PDB file of C-alpha atoms in Angstrom:
ATOM      1  CA  UNK A 530     141.763  89.474  65.266  1.00 38.00           C
ATOM      2  CA  UNK A 531     141.552  92.618  67.349  1.00 39.00           C
ATOM      3  CA  UNK A 532     138.563  94.878  67.672  1.00 41.00           C
ATOM      4  CA  UNK A 533     138.327  98.540  66.867  1.00 39.00           C
ATOM      5  CA  UNK A 534     138.217 101.306  69.433  1.00 38.00           C
ATOM      6  CA  UNK A 535     135.667 104.051  69.676  1.00 42.00           C
ATOM      7  CA  UNK A 536     135.150 106.935  72.080  1.00 40.00           C
ATOM      8  CA  UNK A 537     131.728 107.088  73.651  1.00 41.00           C
ATOM      9  CA  UNK A 538     129.856 109.547  75.832  1.00 38.00           C
ATOM     10  CA  UNK A 539     131.668 110.462  79.028  1.00 38.00           C
ATOM     11  CA  UNK A 540     135.111 109.892  77.517  1.00 39.00           C
ATOM     12  CA  UNK A 541     134.850 106.108  77.771  1.00 40.00           C
ATOM     13  CA  UNK A 542     136.863 104.353  75.089  1.00 49.00           C
ATOM     14  CA  UNK A 543     135.311 101.026  74.184  1.00 49.00           C
ATOM     15  CA  UNK A 544     137.118  98.440  72.119  1.00 51.00           C
ATOM     16  CA  UNK A 545     134.754  96.158  70.269  1.00 48.00           C
ATOM     17  CA  UNK A 546     135.294  92.421  70.602  1.00 44.00           C
ATOM     18  CA  UNK A 547     136.148  90.278  67.584  1.00 37.00           C
ATOM     19  CA  UNK A 548     133.297  89.728  65.149  1.00 40.00           C
ATOM     20  CA  UNK A 549     133.193  86.000  65.821  1.00 35.00           C
ATOM     21  CA  UNK A 550     131.531  86.670  69.177  1.00 41.00           C
ATOM     22  CA  UNK A 551     128.811  88.887  67.764  1.00 40.00           C
ATOM     23  CA  UNK A 552     126.355  86.087  67.211  1.00 40.00           C
ATOM     24  CA  UNK A 553     125.451  83.100  69.265  1.00 43.00           C
ATOM     25  CA  UNK A 554     125.675  82.346  72.972  1.00 44.00           C
ATOM     26  CA  UNK A 555     129.146  81.773  74.323  1.00 45.00           C
ATOM     27  CA  UNK A 556     130.514  80.385  77.564  1.00 46.00           C
ATOM     28  CA  UNK A 557     132.725  82.271  79.992  1.00 45.00           C
ATOM     29  CA  UNK A 558     135.769  80.268  78.961  1.00 45.00           C
ATOM     30  CA  UNK A 559     135.240  80.815  75.230  1.00 52.00           C
ATOM     31  CA  UNK A 560     134.361  84.519  75.374  1.00 58.00           C
ATOM     32  CA  UNK A 561     137.378  86.498  74.104  1.00 56.00           C
ATOM     33  CA  UNK A 562     138.383  89.427  76.297  1.00 55.00           C
ATOM     34  CA  UNK A 563     141.165  91.051  74.306  1.00 50.00           C
ATOM     35  CA  UNK A 564     138.594  92.896  72.236  1.00 50.00           C
ATOM     36  CA  UNK A 565     136.638  94.330  75.168  1.00 52.00           C
ATOM     37  CA  UNK A 566     139.470  95.927  77.133  1.00 53.00           C
ATOM     38  CA  UNK A 567     138.647  99.520  77.895  1.00 43.00           C
ATOM     39  CA  UNK A 568     140.761 102.594  78.300  1.00 35.00           C
ATOM     40  CA  UNK A 569     138.801 104.799  80.650  1.00 37.00           C
ATOM     41  CA  UNK A 570     139.521 108.509  80.423  1.00 42.00           C
ATOM     42  CA  UNK A 571     136.943 109.961  82.771  1.00 42.00           C
ATOM     43  CA  UNK A 572     136.863 113.741  82.255  1.00 36.00           C
ATOM     44  CA  UNK A 573     134.817 115.071  85.152  1.00 41.00           C
ATOM     45  CA  UNK A 574     132.220 114.507  87.884  1.00 48.00           C
ATOM     46  CA  UNK A 575     129.475 111.943  87.724  1.00 53.00           C
ATOM     47  CA  UNK A 576     126.597 112.850  85.450  1.00 49.00           C
ATOM     48  CA  UNK A 577     123.191 113.421  86.934  1.00 43.00           C
ATOM     49  CA  UNK A 578     120.783 110.552  86.224  1.00 43.00           C
ATOM     50  CA  UNK A 579     118.939 110.814  82.931  1.00 46.00           C
ATOM     51  CA  UNK A 580     115.301 111.882  82.934  1.00 40.00           C
ATOM     52  CA  UNK A 581     114.305 108.465  81.562  1.00 45.00           C
ATOM     53  CA  UNK A 582     111.833 106.800  83.959  1.00 43.00           C
ATOM     54  CA  UNK A 583     113.453 104.147  86.132  1.00 46.00           C
ATOM     55  CA  UNK A 584     111.197 101.376  84.830  1.00 49.00           C
ATOM     56  CA  UNK A 585     112.064 102.155  81.200  1.00 47.00           C
ATOM     57  CA  UNK A 586     115.773 102.352  82.031  1.00 49.00           C
ATOM     58  CA  UNK A 587     115.641  98.961  83.743  1.00 53.00           C
ATOM     59  CA  UNK A 588     113.802  97.474  80.763  1.00 57.00           C
ATOM     60  CA  UNK A 589     116.397  98.819  78.338  1.00 83.00           C
ATOM     61  CA  UNK A 590     119.230  97.523  80.519  1.00 86.00           C
ATOM     62  CA  UNK A 591     117.565  94.124  80.619  1.00 87.00           C
ATOM     63  CA  UNK A 592     117.359  93.900  76.828  1.00 90.00           C
ATOM     64  CA  UNK A 593     120.928  95.121  76.399  1.00 92.00           C
ATOM     65  CA  UNK A 594     122.172  92.619  78.978  1.00 92.00           C
ATOM     66  CA  UNK A 595     120.501  89.717  77.176  1.00 90.00           C
ATOM     67  CA  UNK A 596     122.022  90.803  73.867  1.00 92.00           C
ATOM     68  CA  UNK A 597     125.453  91.306  75.422  1.00 91.00           C
ATOM     69  CA  UNK A 598     125.309  87.853  77.011  1.00 90.00           C
ATOM     70  CA  UNK A 599     124.766  86.455  73.508  1.00 90.00           C
ATOM     71  CA  UNK A 600     127.916  88.195  72.290  1.00 88.00           C
ATOM     72  CA  UNK A 601     126.548  91.518  71.031  1.00 89.00           C
ATOM     73  CA  UNK A 602     129.465  93.896  71.627  1.00 88.00           C
ATOM     74  CA  UNK A 603     127.480  96.970  70.626  1.00 89.00           C
ATOM     75  CA  UNK A 604     124.929  96.279  73.367  1.00 91.00           C
ATOM     76  CA  UNK A 605     127.737  95.843  75.875  1.00 92.00           C
ATOM     77  CA  UNK A 606     129.336  99.100  74.718  1.00 91.00           C
ATOM     78  CA  UNK A 607     126.073 100.921  75.465  1.00 91.00           C
ATOM     79  CA  UNK A 608     126.005  99.417  78.963  1.00 93.00           C
ATOM     80  CA  UNK A 609     129.597 100.546  79.518  1.00 93.00           C
ATOM     81  CA  UNK A 610     128.880 104.101  78.401  1.00 92.00           C
ATOM     82  CA  UNK A 611     125.784 104.361  80.583  1.00 92.00           C
ATOM     83  CA  UNK A 612     127.225 102.901  83.783  1.00 94.00           C
ATOM     84  CA  UNK A 613     130.951 103.707  83.724  1.00 95.00           C
ATOM     85  CA  UNK A 614     130.768 107.318  85.023  1.00 94.00           C
ATOM     86  CA  UNK A 615     128.843 106.389  88.182  1.00 94.00           C
ATOM     87  CA  UNK A 616     131.039 103.334  88.743  1.00 96.00           C
ATOM     88  CA  UNK A 617     134.216 105.398  88.423  1.00 95.00           C
ATOM     89  CA  UNK A 618     132.757 107.781  91.006  1.00 94.00           C
ATOM     90  CA  UNK A 619     132.047 104.869  93.353  1.00 95.00           C
ATOM     91  CA  UNK A 620     135.534 103.421  92.926  1.00 96.00           C
ATOM     92  CA  UNK A 621     137.125 106.838  93.506  1.00 93.00           C
ATOM     93  CA  UNK A 622     135.261 107.207  96.789  1.00 92.00           C
ATOM     94  CA  UNK A 623     136.349 103.741  97.861  1.00 93.00           C
ATOM     95  CA  UNK A 624     139.989 103.982  96.788  1.00 92.00           C
ATOM     96  CA  UNK A 625     140.606 107.724  97.057  1.00 87.00           C
ATOM     97  CA  UNK A 626     142.580 107.736  93.816  1.00 89.00           C
ATOM     98  CA  UNK A 627     141.140 108.424  90.355  1.00 91.00           C
ATOM     99  CA  UNK A 628     143.721 106.422  88.386  1.00 92.00           C
ATOM    100  CA  UNK A 629     143.261 103.346  90.569  1.00 93.00           C
ATOM    101  CA  UNK A 630     139.501 103.781  90.340  1.00 94.00           C
ATOM    102  CA  UNK A 631     139.568 103.795  86.542  1.00 94.00           C
ATOM    103  CA  UNK A 632     141.732 100.666  86.533  1.00 94.00           C
ATOM    104  CA  UNK A 633     139.338  98.936  88.933  1.00 95.00           C
ATOM    105  CA  UNK A 634     136.310  99.779  86.784  1.00 96.00           C
ATOM    106  CA  UNK A 635     138.092  98.595  83.644  1.00 94.00           C
ATOM    107  CA  UNK A 636     138.887  95.281  85.349  1.00 94.00           C
ATOM    108  CA  UNK A 637     135.289  95.040  86.551  1.00 95.00           C
ATOM    109  CA  UNK A 638     133.882  95.446  83.041  1.00 95.00           C
ATOM    110  CA  UNK A 639     136.262  92.796  81.701  1.00 93.00           C
ATOM    111  CA  UNK A 640     135.119  90.461  84.489  1.00 93.00           C
ATOM    112  CA  UNK A 641     131.484  91.268  83.711  1.00 94.00           C
ATOM    113  CA  UNK A 642     131.991  90.471  80.021  1.00 92.00           C
ATOM    114  CA  UNK A 643     133.378  87.058  80.954  1.00 91.00           C
ATOM    115  CA  UNK A 644     130.554  86.346  83.381  1.00 92.00           C
ATOM    116  CA  UNK A 645     127.590  87.726  81.434  1.00 91.00           C
ATOM    117  CA  UNK A 646     126.460  84.295  80.143  1.00 86.00           C
ATOM    118  CA  UNK A 647     125.955  83.315  83.804  1.00 83.00           C
ATOM    119  CA  UNK A 648     124.071  86.492  84.738  1.00 85.00           C
ATOM    120  CA  UNK A 649     120.579  85.435  85.810  1.00 75.00           C
ATOM    121  CA  UNK A 650     119.095  88.937  86.165  1.00 72.00           C
ATOM    122  CA  UNK A 651     118.097  88.464  89.810  1.00 72.00           C
ATOM    123  CA  UNK A 652     119.176  92.105  90.083  1.00 80.00           C
ATOM    124  CA  UNK A 653     119.671  94.887  87.546  1.00 88.00           C
ATOM    125  CA  UNK A 654     122.858  95.121  85.501  1.00 92.00           C
ATOM    126  CA  UNK A 655     123.730  98.341  87.341  1.00 92.00           C
ATOM    127  CA  UNK A 656     123.392  96.718  90.766  1.00 91.00           C
ATOM    128  CA  UNK A 657     125.413  93.724  89.583  1.00 93.00           C
ATOM    129  CA  UNK A 658     128.189  96.003  88.323  1.00 95.00           C
ATOM    130  CA  UNK A 659     128.075  98.007  91.557  1.00 95.00           C
ATOM    131  CA  UNK A 660     128.860  94.835  93.478  1.00 94.00           C
ATOM    132  CA  UNK A 661     131.595  93.743  91.087  1.00 96.00           C
ATOM    133  CA  UNK A 662     133.282  97.151  91.343  1.00 97.00           C
ATOM    134  CA  UNK A 663     132.952  97.244  95.132  1.00 96.00           C
ATOM    135  CA  UNK A 664     134.537  93.825  95.495  1.00 95.00           C
ATOM    136  CA  UNK A 665     137.290  94.727  93.054  1.00 96.00           C
ATOM    137  CA  UNK A 666     138.044  97.807  95.167  1.00 96.00           C
ATOM    138  CA  UNK A 667     138.043  95.688  98.320  1.00 94.00           C
ATOM    139  CA  UNK A 668     140.709  93.480  96.764  1.00 94.00           C
ATOM    140  CA  UNK A 669     142.787  96.555  95.915  1.00 93.00           C
ATOM    141  CA  UNK A 670     142.435  97.915  99.455  1.00 91.00           C
ATOM    142  CA  UNK A 671     143.436  94.588 100.982  1.00 88.00           C
ATOM    143  CA  UNK A 672     146.509  94.407  98.765  1.00 87.00           C
ATOM    144  CA  UNK A 673     148.066  97.684  99.839  1.00 69.00           C
ATOM    145  CA  UNK A 674     148.246 100.261 102.564  1.00 55.00           C
ATOM    146  CA  UNK A 675     147.525 103.334 100.477  1.00 45.00           C
ATOM    147  CA  UNK A 676     148.510 106.937 100.708  1.00 45.00           C
ATOM    148  CA  UNK A 677     145.216 108.257  99.423  1.00 47.00           C
ATOM    149  CA  UNK A 678     144.011 111.577  98.133  1.00 47.00           C
ATOM    150  CA  UNK A 679     140.482 112.140  99.331  1.00 46.00           C
ATOM    151  CA  UNK A 680     140.410 115.398  97.431  1.00 45.00           C
ATOM    152  CA  UNK A 681     140.071 113.214  94.315  1.00 42.00           C
ATOM    153  CA  UNK A 682     136.730 112.096  95.728  1.00 41.00           C
ATOM    154  CA  UNK A 683     135.751 115.692  96.396  1.00 44.00           C
ATOM    155  CA  UNK A 684     134.651 115.056  99.950  1.00 47.00           C
ATOM    156  CA  UNK A 685     137.142 116.571 102.362  1.00 46.00           C
ATOM    157  CA  UNK A 686     138.824 119.634 100.892  1.00 50.00           C
ATOM    158  CA  UNK A 687     140.124 121.935 103.606  1.00 49.00           C
ATOM    159  CA  UNK A 688     138.114 125.174 103.774  1.00 53.00           C
ATOM    160  CA  UNK A 689     139.905 128.464 103.243  1.00 54.00           C
ATOM    161  CA  UNK A 690     139.311 130.589 106.366  1.00 50.00           C
ATOM    162  CA  UNK A 691     140.485 134.136 106.880  1.00 58.00           C
ATOM    163  CA  UNK A 692     142.643 133.117 109.810  1.00 73.00           C
ATOM    164  CA  UNK A 693     145.954 131.466 108.791  1.00 75.00           C
ATOM    165  CA  UNK A 694     145.852 129.486 112.021  1.00 73.00           C
ATOM    166  CA  UNK A 695     142.411 128.142 111.170  1.00 70.00           C
ATOM    167  CA  UNK A 696     143.544 127.193 107.654  1.00 68.00           C
ATOM    168  CA  UNK A 697     146.454 125.259 109.152  1.00 72.00           C
ATOM    169  CA  UNK A 698     144.117 123.490 111.576  1.00 69.00           C
ATOM    170  CA  UNK A 699     141.754 122.555 108.747  1.00 68.00           C
ATOM    171  CA  UNK A 700     144.560 121.158 106.622  1.00 71.00           C
ATOM    172  CA  UNK A 701     145.843 119.176 109.593  1.00 71.00           C
ATOM    173  CA  UNK A 702     142.340 117.771 110.054  1.00 67.00           C
ATOM    174  CA  UNK A 703     142.201 116.666 106.411  1.00 68.00           C
ATOM    175  CA  UNK A 704     145.572 114.951 106.759  1.00 72.00           C
ATOM    176  CA  UNK A 705     144.320 113.294 109.936  1.00 71.00           C
ATOM    177  CA  UNK A 706     141.215 112.094 108.106  1.00 73.00           C
ATOM    178  CA  UNK A 707     143.346 110.581 105.366  1.00 74.00           C
ATOM    179  CA  UNK A 708     145.517 108.765 107.891  1.00 76.00           C
ATOM    180  CA  UNK A 709     142.442 107.559 109.758  1.00 79.00           C
ATOM    181  CA  UNK A 710     140.889 106.185 106.570  1.00 81.00           C
ATOM    182  CA  UNK A 711     144.139 104.466 105.688  1.00 80.00           C
ATOM    183  CA  UNK A 712     144.099 102.795 109.113  1.00 82.00           C
ATOM    184  CA  UNK A 713     140.642 101.306 108.547  1.00 89.00           C
ATOM    185  CA  UNK A 714     140.328  97.761 107.301  1.00 90.00           C
ATOM    186  CA  UNK A 715     139.122  97.313 103.729  1.00 92.00           C
ATOM    187  CA  UNK A 716     135.664  96.235 104.933  1.00 93.00           C
ATOM    188  CA  UNK A 717     135.382  99.118 107.411  1.00 94.00           C
ATOM    189  CA  UNK A 718     136.288 101.654 104.758  1.00 93.00           C
ATOM    190  CA  UNK A 719     133.907 100.147 102.188  1.00 94.00           C
ATOM    191  CA  UNK A 720     131.014  99.947 104.653  1.00 96.00           C
ATOM    192  CA  UNK A 721     131.568 103.546 105.782  1.00 95.00           C
ATOM    193  CA  UNK A 722     131.749 104.891 102.223  1.00 93.00           C
ATOM    194  CA  UNK A 723     128.679 102.951 101.078  1.00 95.00           C
ATOM    195  CA  UNK A 724     126.696 104.065 104.129  1.00 95.00           C
ATOM    196  CA  UNK A 725     127.871 107.622 104.812  1.00 93.00           C
ATOM    197  CA  UNK A 726     128.774 108.875 101.327  1.00 90.00           C
ATOM    198  CA  UNK A 727     126.473 106.809  99.099  1.00 92.00           C
ATOM    199  CA  UNK A 728     123.575 106.438 101.557  1.00 93.00           C
ATOM    200  CA  UNK A 729     122.859 102.741 101.015  1.00 95.00           C
ATOM    201  CA  UNK A 730     120.884 100.551 103.389  1.00 96.00           C
ATOM    202  CA  UNK A 731     122.590  98.092 105.697  1.00 96.00           C
ATOM    203  CA  UNK A 732     120.891  95.278 103.783  1.00 95.00           C
ATOM    204  CA  UNK A 733     122.310  96.463 100.453  1.00 94.00           C
ATOM    205  CA  UNK A 734     125.805  96.911 101.915  1.00 96.00           C
ATOM    206  CA  UNK A 735     125.701  93.444 103.484  1.00 95.00           C
ATOM    207  CA  UNK A 736     124.809  91.856 100.141  1.00 92.00           C
ATOM    208  CA  UNK A 737     127.433  93.899  98.298  1.00 92.00           C
ATOM    209  CA  UNK A 738     130.338  93.296 100.679  1.00 93.00           C
ATOM    210  CA  UNK A 739     129.312  89.730 101.519  1.00 91.00           C
ATOM    211  CA  UNK A 740     128.902  90.010 105.294  1.00 94.00           C
ATOM    212  CA  UNK A 741     125.930  90.106 107.678  1.00 96.00           C
ATOM    213  CA  UNK A 742     123.981  93.264 108.444  1.00 97.00           C
ATOM    214  CA  UNK A 743     125.198  93.077 112.037  1.00 97.00           C
ATOM    215  CA  UNK A 744     128.790  92.993 110.790  1.00 97.00           C
ATOM    216  CA  UNK A 745     128.097  95.995 108.551  1.00 97.00           C
ATOM    217  CA  UNK A 746     126.704  97.979 111.480  1.00 97.00           C
ATOM    218  CA  UNK A 747     129.734  97.084 113.594  1.00 97.00           C
ATOM    219  CA  UNK A 748     132.181  98.151 110.887  1.00 96.00           C
ATOM    220  CA  UNK A 749     130.370 101.426 110.244  1.00 97.00           C
ATOM    221  CA  UNK A 750     130.336 102.138 113.991  1.00 96.00           C
ATOM    222  CA  UNK A 751     134.076 101.485 114.326  1.00 94.00           C
ATOM    223  CA  UNK A 752     134.849 103.575 111.262  1.00 94.00           C
ATOM    224  CA  UNK A 753     132.767 106.475 112.590  1.00 92.00           C
ATOM    225  CA  UNK A 754     134.525 106.296 115.941  1.00 91.00           C
ATOM    226  CA  UNK A 755     137.944 106.254 114.321  1.00 87.00           C
ATOM    227  CA  UNK A 756     137.164 109.179 112.026  1.00 85.00           C
ATOM    228  CA  UNK A 757     135.510 111.178 114.810  1.00 86.00           C
ATOM    229  CA  UNK A 758     138.656 110.856 116.886  1.00 82.00           C
ATOM    230  CA  UNK A 759     140.745 111.977 113.924  1.00 74.00           C
ATOM    231  CA  UNK A 760     138.591 115.095 113.552  1.00 72.00           C
ATOM    232  CA  UNK A 761     138.333 115.746 117.284  1.00 70.00           C
ATOM    233  CA  UNK A 762     141.165 118.261 117.441  1.00 52.00           C
ATOM    234  CA  UNK A 763     139.727 120.273 114.532  1.00 52.00           C
ATOM    235  CA  UNK A 764     136.220 120.328 115.969  1.00 53.00           C
TER     236      UNK A 764
END
């Protein structure tokens, strides 16, 4: 039996799992996944956070997570709709490619559905998903040497100067930045993005990537040095 698909806020298409998993606690092995596969069609930039107070949002997420762990697909669909846009933004910054980012987030939600019965709520659902997506992106980065498009992440578009020579220099700098990022290891790139673009603490990055804080600092330092050299000619 296959579930039905519906389009939620933010362009996220959520396919409901079979009705037999709607009631009762299930194990990871027995939880069907064919019904929760998502087709993510992310239409634009990340939404600004809702005005809902953080404490209330965490409480709602906690209740939805408990219900989803018991097989409530509607609760899980709400979690997907609320968290997918920010997670797609994170994955795009890590991978530099929107299509790969959407695939990574889809895989992460499928993994989360399987693992929800084991979720002990030591952290929020959003933080848990953040780590799952980051580690999924790390696996993607380790598996290939990408030709990325940082313009998809909206971070390094070449400015349009009046001087044609300056425009050429700026575009060369952007290409150099792309090559420099591609030369970073997966962990260096992830640590740099999480620190420099997302502004997370070294402690948070260490827990997310699964290395020590000292290792995070070392990887961020090496990434900064590499990228500074790449931009040296432009500056």
